[in-house]
Coordinates of N, CA and C in Angstrom, one line a residue:
X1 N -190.9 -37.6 -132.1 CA -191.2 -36.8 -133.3 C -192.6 -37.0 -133.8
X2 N -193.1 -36.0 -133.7 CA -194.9 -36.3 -134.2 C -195.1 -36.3 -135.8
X3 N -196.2 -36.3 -136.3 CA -196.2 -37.0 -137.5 C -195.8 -35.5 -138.6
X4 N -196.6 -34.1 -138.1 CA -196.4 -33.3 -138.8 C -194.6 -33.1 -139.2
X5 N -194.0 -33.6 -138.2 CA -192.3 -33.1 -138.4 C -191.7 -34.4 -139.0
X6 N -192.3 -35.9 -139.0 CA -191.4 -36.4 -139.5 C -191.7 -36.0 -141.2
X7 N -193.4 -36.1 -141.1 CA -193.1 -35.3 -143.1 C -192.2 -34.2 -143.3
X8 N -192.2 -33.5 -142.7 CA -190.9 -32.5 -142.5 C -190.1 -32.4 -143.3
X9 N -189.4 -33.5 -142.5 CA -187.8 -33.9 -142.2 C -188.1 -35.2 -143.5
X10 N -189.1 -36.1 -144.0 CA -188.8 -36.4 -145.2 C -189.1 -35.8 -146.5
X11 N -189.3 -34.8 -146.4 CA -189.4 -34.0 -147.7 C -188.3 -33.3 -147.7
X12 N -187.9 -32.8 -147.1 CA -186.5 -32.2 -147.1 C -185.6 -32.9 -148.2
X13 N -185.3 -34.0 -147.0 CA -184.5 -34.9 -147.5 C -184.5 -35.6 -148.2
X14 N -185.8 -35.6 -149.0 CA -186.0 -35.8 -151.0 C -185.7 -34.7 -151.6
X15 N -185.9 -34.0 -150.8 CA -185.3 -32.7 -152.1 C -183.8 -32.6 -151.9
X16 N -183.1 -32.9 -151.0 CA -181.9 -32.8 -151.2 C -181.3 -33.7 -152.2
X17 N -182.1 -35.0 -152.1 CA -181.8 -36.4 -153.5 C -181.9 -35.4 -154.5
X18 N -182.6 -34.8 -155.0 CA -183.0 -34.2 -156.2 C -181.8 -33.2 -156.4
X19 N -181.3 -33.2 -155.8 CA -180.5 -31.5 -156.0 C -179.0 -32.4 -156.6
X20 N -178.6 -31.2 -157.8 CA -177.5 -32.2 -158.3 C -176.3 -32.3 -157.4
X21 N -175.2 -33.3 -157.7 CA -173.9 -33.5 -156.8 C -173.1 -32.0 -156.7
X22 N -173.1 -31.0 -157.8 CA -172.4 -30.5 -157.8 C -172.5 -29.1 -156.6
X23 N -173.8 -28.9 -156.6 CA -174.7 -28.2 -155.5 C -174.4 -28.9 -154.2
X24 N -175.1 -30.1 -154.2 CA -174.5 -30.6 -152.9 C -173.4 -30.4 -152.2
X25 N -171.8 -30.7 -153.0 CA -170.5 -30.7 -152.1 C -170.1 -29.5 -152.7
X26 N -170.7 -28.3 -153.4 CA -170.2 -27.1 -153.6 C -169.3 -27.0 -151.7
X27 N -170.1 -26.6 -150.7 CA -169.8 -26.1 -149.4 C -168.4 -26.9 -149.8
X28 N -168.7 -28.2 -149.2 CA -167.5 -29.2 -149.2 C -166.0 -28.3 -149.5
X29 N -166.3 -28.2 -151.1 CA -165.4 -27.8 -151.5 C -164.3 -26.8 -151.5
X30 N -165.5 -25.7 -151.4 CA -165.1 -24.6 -151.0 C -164.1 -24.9 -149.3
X31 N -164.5 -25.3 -148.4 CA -164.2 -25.4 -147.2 C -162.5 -26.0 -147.5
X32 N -162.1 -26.9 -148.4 CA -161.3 -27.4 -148.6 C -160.2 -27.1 -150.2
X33 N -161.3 -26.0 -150.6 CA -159.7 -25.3 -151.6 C -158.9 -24.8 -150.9
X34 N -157.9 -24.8 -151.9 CA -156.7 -24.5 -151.5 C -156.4 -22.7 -151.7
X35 N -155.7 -21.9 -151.5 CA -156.1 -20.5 -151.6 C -154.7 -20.6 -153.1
X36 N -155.3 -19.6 -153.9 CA -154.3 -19.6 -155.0 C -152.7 -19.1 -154.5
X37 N -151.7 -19.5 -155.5 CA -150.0 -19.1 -155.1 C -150.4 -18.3 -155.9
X38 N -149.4 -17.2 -155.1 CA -148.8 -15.9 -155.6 C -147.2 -15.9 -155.1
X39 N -146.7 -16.1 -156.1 CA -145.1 -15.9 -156.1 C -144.9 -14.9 -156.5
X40 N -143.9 -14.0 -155.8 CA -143.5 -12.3 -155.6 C -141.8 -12.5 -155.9
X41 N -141.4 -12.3 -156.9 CA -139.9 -11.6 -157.2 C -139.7 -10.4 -156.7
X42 N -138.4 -10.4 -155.6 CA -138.4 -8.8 -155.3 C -136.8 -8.3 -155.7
X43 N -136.4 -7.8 -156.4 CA -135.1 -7.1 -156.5 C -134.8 -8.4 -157.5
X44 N -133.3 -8.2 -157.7 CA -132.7 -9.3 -159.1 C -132.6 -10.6 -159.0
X45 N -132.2 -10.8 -157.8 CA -132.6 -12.1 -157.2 C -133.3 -12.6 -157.4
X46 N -134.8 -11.8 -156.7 CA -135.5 -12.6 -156.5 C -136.1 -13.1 -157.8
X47 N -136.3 -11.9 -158.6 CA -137.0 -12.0 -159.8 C -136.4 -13.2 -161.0
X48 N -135.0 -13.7 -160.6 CA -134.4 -14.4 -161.1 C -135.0 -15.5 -160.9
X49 N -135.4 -16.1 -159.2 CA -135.8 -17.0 -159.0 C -137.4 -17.3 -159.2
X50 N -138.0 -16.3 -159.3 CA -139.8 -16.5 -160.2 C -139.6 -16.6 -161.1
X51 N -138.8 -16.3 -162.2 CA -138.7 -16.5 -163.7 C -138.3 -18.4 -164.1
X52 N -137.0 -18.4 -162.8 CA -136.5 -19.7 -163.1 C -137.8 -20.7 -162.9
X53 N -139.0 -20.4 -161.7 CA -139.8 -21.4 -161.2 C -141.0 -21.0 -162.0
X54 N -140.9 -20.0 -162.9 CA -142.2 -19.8 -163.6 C -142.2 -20.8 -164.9
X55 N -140.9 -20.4 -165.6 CA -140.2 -21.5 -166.6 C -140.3 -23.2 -166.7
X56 N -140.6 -23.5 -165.5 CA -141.0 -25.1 -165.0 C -142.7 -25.3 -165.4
X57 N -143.1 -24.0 -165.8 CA -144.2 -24.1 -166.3 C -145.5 -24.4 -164.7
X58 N -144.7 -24.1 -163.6 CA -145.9 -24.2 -162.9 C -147.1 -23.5 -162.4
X59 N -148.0 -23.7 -162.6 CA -149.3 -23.1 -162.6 C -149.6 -22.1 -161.3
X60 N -149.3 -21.1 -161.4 CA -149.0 -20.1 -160.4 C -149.5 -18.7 -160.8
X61 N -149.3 -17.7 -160.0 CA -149.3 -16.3 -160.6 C -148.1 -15.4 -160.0
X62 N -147.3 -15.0 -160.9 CA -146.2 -14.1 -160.6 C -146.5 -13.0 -160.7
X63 N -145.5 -12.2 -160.2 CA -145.0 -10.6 -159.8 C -144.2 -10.2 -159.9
X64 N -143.6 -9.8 -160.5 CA -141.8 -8.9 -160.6 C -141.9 -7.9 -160.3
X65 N -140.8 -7.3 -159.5 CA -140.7 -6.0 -158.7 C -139.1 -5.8 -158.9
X66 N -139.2 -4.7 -159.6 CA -137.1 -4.9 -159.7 C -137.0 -3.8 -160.2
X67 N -136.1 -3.2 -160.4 CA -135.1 -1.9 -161.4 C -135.2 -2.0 -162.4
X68 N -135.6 -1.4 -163.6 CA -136.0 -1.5 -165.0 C -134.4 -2.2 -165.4
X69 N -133.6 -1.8 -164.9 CA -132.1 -2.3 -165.4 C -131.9 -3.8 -165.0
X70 N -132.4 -4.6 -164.5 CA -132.0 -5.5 -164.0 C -132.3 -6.8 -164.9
X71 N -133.9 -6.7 -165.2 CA -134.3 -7.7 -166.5 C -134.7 -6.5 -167.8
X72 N -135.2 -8.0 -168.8 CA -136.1 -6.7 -170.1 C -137.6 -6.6 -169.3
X73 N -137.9 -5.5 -169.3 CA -139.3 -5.6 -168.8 C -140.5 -6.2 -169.9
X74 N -140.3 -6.0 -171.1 CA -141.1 -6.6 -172.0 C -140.9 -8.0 -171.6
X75 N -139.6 -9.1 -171.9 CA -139.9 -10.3 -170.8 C -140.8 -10.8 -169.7
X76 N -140.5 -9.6 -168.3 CA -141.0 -10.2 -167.4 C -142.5 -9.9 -167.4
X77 N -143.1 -8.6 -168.3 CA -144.5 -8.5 -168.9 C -145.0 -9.8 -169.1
X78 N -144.5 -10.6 -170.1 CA -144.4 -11.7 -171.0 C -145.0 -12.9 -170.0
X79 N -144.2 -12.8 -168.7 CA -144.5 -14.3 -167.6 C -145.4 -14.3 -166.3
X80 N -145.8 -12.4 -166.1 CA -146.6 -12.2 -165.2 C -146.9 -10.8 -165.4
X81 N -146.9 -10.2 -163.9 CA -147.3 -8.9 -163.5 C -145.7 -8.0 -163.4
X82 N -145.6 -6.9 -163.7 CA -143.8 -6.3 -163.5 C -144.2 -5.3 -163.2
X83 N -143.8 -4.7 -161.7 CA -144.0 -3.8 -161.9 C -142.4 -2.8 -161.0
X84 N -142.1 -1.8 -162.3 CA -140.9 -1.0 -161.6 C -140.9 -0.2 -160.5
X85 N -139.4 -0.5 -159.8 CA -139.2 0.2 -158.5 C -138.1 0.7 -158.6
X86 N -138.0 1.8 -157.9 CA -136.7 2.4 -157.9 C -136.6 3.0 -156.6
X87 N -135.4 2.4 -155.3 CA -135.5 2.9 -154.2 C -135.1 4.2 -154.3
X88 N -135.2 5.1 -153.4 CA -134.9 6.3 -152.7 C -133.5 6.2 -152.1
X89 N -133.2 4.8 -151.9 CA -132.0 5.2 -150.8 C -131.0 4.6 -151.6
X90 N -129.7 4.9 -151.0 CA -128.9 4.4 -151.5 C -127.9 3.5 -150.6
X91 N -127.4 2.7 -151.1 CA -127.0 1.8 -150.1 C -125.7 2.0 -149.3
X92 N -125.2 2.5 -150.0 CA -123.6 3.2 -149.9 C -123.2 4.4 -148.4
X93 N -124.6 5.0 -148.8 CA -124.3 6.0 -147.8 C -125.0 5.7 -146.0
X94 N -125.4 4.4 -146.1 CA -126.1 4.1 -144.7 C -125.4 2.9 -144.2
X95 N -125.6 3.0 -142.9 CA -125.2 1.4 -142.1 C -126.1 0.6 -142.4
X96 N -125.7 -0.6 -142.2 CA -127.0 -1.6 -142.1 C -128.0 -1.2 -140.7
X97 N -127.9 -0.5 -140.0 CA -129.0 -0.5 -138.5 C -129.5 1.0 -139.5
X98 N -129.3 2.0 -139.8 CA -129.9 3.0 -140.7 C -130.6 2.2 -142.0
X99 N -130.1 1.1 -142.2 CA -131.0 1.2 -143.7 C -131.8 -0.3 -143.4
X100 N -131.6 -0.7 -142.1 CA -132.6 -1.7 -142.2 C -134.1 -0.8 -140.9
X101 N -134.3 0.5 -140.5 CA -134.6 0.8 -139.9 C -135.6 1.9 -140.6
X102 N -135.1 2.0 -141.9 CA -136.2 2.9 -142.7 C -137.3 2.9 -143.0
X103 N -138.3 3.0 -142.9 CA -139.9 3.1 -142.6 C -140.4 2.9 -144.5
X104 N -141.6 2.6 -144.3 CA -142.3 2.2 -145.7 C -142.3 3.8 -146.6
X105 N -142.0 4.1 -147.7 CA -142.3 4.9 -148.4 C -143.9 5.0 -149.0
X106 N -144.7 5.6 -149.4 CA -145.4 5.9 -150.1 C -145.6 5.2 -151.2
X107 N -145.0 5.3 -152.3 CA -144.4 4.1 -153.5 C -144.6 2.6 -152.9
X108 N -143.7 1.8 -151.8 CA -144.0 1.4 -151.5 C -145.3 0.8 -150.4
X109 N -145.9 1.5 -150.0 CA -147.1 1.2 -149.2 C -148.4 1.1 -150.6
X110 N -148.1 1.9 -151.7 CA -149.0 1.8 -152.7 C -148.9 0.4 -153.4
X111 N -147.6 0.3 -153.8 CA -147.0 -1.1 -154.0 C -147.9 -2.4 -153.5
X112 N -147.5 -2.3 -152.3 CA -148.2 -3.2 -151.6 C -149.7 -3.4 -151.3
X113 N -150.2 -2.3 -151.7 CA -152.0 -2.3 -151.8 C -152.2 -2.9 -153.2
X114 N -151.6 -2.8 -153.9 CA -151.5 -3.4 -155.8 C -151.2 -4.6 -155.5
X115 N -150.4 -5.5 -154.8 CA -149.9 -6.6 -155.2 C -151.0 -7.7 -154.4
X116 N -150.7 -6.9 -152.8 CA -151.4 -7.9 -151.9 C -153.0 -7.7 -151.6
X117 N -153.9 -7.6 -152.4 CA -155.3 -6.8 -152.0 C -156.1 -8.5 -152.7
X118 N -155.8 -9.2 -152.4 CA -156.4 -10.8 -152.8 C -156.0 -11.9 -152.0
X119 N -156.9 -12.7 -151.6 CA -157.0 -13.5 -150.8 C -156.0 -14.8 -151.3
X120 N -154.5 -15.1 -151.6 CA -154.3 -15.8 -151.7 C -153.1 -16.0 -150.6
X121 N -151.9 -16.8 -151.0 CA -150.7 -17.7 -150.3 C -149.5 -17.0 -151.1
X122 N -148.9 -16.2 -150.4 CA -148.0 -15.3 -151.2 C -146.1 -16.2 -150.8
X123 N -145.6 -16.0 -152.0 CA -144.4 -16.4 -151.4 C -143.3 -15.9 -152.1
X124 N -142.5 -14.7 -151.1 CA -141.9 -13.9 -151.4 C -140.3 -14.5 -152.0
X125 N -139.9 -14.4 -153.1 CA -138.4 -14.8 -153.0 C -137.7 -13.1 -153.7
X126 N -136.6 -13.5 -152.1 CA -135.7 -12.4 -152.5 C -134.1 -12.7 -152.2
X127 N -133.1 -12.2 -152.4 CA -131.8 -11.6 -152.3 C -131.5 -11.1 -151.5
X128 N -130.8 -11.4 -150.2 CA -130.8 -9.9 -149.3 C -129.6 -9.7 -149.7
X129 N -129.5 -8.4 -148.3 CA -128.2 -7.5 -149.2 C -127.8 -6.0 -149.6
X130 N -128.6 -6.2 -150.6 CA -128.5 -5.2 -151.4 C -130.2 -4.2 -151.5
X131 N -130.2 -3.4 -151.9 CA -131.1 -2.2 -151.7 C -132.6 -2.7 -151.7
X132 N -133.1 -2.9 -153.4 CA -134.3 -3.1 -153.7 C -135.1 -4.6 -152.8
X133 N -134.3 -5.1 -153.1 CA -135.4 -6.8 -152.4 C -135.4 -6.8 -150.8
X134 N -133.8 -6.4 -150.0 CA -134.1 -6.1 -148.5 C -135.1 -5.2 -148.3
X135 N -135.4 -3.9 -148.7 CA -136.1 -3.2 -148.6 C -137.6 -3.1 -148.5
X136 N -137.9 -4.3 -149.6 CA -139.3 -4.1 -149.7 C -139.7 -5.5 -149.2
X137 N -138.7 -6.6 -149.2 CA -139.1 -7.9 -148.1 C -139.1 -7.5 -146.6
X138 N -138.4 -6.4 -146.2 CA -138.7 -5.7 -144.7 C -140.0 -5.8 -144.7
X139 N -140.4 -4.4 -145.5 CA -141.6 -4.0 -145.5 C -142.6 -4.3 -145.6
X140 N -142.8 -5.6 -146.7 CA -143.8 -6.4 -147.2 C -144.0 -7.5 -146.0
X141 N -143.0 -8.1 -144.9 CA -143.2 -8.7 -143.7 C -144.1 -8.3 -142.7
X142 N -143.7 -6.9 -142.5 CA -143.9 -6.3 -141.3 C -145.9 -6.0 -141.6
X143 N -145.9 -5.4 -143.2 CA -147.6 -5.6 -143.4 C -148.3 -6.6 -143.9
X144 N -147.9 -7.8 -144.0 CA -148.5 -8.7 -144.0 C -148.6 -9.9 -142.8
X145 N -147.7 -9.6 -141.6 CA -147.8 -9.6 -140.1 C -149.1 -8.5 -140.1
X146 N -149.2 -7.4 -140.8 CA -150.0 -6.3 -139.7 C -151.6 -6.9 -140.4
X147 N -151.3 -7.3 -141.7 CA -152.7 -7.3 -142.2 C -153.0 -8.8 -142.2
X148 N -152.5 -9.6 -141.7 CA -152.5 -11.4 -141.4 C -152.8 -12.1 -142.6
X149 N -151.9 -11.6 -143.4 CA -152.2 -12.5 -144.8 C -151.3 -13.9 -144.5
X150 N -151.8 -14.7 -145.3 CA -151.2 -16.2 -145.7 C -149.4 -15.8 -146.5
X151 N -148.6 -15.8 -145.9 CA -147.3 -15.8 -146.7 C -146.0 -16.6 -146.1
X152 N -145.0 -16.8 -146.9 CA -144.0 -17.3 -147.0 C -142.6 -16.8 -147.7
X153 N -141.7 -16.7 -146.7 CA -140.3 -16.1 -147.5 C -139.1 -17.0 -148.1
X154 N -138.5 -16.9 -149.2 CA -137.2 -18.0 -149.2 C -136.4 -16.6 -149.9
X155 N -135.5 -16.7 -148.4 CA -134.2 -16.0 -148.9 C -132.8 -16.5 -149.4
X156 N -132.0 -15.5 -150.0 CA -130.7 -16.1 -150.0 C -129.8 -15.2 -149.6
X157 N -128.9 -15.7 -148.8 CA -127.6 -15.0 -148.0 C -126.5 -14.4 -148.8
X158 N -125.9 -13.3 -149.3 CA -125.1 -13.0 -150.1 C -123.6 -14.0 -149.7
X159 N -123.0 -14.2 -151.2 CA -121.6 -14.6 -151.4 C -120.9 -13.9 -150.7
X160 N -119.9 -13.9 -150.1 CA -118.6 -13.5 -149.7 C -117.9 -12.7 -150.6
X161 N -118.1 -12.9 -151.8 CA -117.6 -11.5 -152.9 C -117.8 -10.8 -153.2
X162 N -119.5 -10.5 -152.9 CA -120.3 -9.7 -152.9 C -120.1 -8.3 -152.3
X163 N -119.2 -8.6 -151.0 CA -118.7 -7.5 -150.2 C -119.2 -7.4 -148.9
X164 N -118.8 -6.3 -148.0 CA -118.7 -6.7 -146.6 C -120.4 -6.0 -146.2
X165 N -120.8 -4.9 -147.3 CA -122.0 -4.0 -146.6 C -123.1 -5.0 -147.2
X166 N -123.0 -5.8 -148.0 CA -124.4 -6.5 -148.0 C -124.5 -7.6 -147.2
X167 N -123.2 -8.1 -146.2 CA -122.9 -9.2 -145.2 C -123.6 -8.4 -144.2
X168 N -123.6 -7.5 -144.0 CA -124.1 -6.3 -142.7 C -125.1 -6.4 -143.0
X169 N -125.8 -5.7 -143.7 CA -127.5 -5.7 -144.1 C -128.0 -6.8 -144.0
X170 N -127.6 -8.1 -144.8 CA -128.1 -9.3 -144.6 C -128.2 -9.7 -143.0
X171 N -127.2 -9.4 -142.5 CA -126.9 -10.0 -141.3 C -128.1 -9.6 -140.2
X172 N -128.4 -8.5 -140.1 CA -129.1 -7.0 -139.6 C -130.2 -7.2 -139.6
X173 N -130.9 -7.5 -141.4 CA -131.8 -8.4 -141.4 C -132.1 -9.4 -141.2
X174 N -131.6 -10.2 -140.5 CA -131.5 -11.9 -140.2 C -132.0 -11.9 -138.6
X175 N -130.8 -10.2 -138.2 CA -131.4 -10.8 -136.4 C -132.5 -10.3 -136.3
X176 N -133.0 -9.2 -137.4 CA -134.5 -8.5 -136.9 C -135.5 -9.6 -137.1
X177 N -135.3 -10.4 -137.5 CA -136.6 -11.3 -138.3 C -136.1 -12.9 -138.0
X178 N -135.2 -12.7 -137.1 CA -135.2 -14.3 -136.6 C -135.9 -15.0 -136.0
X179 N -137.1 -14.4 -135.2 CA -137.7 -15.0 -135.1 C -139.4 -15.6 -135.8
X180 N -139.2 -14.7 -137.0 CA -139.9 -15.0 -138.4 C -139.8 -16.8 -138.8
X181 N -141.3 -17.1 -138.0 CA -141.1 -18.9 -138.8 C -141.6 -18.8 -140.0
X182 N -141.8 -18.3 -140.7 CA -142.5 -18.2 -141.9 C -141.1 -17.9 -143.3
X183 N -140.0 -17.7 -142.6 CA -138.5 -17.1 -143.0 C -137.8 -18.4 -143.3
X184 N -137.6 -18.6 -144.9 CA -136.2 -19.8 -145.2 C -134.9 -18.8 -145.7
X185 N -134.2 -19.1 -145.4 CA -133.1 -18.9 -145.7 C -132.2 -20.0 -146.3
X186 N -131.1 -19.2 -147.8 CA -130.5 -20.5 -148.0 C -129.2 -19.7 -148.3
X187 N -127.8 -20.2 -147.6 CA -127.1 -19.5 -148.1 C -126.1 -19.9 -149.2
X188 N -125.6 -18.9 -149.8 CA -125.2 -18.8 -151.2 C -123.8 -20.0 -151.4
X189 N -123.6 -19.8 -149.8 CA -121.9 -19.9 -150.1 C -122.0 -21.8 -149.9
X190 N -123.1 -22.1 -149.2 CA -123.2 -23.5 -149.2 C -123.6 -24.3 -150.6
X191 N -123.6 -23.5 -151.9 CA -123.7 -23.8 -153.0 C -121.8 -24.1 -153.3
X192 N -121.3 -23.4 -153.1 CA -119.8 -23.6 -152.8 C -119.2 -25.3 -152.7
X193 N -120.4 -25.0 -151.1 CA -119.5 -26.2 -150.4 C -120.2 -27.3 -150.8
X194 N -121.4 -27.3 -151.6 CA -121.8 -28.7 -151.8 C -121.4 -29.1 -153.5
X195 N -121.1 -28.1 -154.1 CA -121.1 -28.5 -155.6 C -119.4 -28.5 -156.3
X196 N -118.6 -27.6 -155.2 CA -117.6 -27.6 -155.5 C -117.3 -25.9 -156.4
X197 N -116.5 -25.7 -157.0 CA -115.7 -24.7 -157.7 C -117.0 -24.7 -158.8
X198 N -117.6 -23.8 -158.9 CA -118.9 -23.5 -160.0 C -118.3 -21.8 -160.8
X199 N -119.0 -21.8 -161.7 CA -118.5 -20.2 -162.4 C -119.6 -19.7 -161.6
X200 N -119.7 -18.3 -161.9 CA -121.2 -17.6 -161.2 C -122.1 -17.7 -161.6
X201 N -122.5 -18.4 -163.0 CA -123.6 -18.3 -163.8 C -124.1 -19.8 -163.1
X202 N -123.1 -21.0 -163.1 CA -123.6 -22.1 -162.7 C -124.1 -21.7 -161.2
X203 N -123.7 -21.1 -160.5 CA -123.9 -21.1 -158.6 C -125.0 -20.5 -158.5
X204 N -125.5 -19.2 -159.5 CA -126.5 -18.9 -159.1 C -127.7 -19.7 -159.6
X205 N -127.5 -20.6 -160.9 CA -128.6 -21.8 -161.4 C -129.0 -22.4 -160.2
X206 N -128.1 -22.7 -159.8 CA -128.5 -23.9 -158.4 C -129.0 -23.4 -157.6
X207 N -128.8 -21.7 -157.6 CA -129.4 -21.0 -156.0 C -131.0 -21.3 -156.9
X208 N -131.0 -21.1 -157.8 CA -132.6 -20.9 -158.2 C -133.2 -22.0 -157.9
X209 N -133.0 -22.5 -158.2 CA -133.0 -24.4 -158.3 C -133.2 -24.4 -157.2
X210 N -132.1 -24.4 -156.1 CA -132.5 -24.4 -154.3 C -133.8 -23.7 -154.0
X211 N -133.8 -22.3 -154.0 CA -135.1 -21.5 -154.0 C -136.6 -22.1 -154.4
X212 N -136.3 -22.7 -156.0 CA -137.5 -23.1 -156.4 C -137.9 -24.9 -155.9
X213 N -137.1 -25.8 -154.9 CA -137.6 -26.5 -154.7 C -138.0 -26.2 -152.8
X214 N -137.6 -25.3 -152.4 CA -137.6 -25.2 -151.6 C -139.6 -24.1 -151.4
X215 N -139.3 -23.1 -152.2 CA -140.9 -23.0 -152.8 C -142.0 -24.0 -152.9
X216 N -141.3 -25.1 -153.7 CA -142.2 -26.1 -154.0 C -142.8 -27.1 -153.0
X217 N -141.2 -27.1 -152.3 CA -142.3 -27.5 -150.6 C -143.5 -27.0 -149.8
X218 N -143.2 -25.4 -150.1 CA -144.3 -24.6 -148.9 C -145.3 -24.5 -149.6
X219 N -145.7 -24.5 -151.2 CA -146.8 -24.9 -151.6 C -147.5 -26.0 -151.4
X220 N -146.5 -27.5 -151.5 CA -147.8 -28.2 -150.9 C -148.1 -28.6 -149.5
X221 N -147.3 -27.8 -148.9 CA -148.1 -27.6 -147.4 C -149.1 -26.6 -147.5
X222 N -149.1 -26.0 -148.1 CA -150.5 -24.7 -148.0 C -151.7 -25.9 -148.2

């Protein structure tokens, strides 16, 4: 090194002494944030289980997506973002291989440009089963595989009393997406077998409770 470059190289690197810490390990930092959570309620379920995990008071950003009939919307205003859905189909009149095979709507593709258009760690909790949350957890999978966002799913398997067509749907959706590692599943009825004879008000507390610790894991792996 000749003499012109070692002055250089020590002036530089007094000026970097000079420059405050926070400038310094800005890069640092940045390189090693964490990307913000976005917890997604989809259908009653799910939105049951963002409410229950928002209520814990953890520092997050929610989304409610559900049927105006399902919560008060002034509420779920109250805890995040709400916004109403009302499917097109009806569940009654399709098989599970027809209604798990139905393509994105309009409504929903707009949906999803509103919710997911930010760089964060999304984690979808839903209900399968039934219309609104299978529907738009299909959907919301398949574009956020297409658009390579950071996400994560915790589902729950319908009760046995629930009836036989949301056993089909669930089921339907289970083999399309089984090989989804990003997919938890917890089923309802093992709330049954671990707690014993519960009312429905207690069984579903605990699904929340399951859901939201099970959440709480895939955050601090992010």
């Amino acid at each position: 090194m000749n003499r012109k470059e070692f002055l250089k190289n020590t002036a530089m690197a007094a000026g970097l002494l000079l420059l405050p810490p926070s400038i310094l390990f800005a890069k640092q930092k940045n390189e090693n944030a964490r990307k913000p959570i976005h917890f997604i309620g989809l259908g009653g379920a799910g939105c049951n289980a963002a409410m229950f995990i928002q209520n814990k008071m953890l520092s997050a950003k929610f989304t409610f997506i559900t049927e105006n009939k399902h919560h008060s919307k002034e509420r779920l205003m109250q805890l995040g973002t709400f916004i109403p859905y009302q499917s097109h189909l009806k569940l009654h009149e399709l098989n599970a291989k027809q209604f798990i095979e139905q393509g994105i709507s309009a409504t929903e593709l707009k949906i999803f440009n509103q919710v997911f258009n930010k760089d964060e760690t999304f984690i979808l909790l839903v209900g399968l089963g039934h219309t609104t949350g299978t529907l738009l957890c299909k959907n919301f999978i398949d574009l956020l595989n297409k658009t390579k966002q950071d996400f994560y799913v915790v589902a729950i398997f319908p009760f046995y009393f629930e009836g036989q067509k949301p056993q089909q749907i669930a089921n339907t959706f289970l083999h399309n997406y089984k090989h989804e590692s990003r997919l938890t599943i917890i089923q309802n009825e093992s709330v049954r077998k671990k707690f014993g004879d519960l009312t429905i008000d207690e069984a579903f507390k605990k699904i929340d409770e399951m859901m939201m610790n099970k959440a709480l894991e895939l955050v601090k792996k992010n």
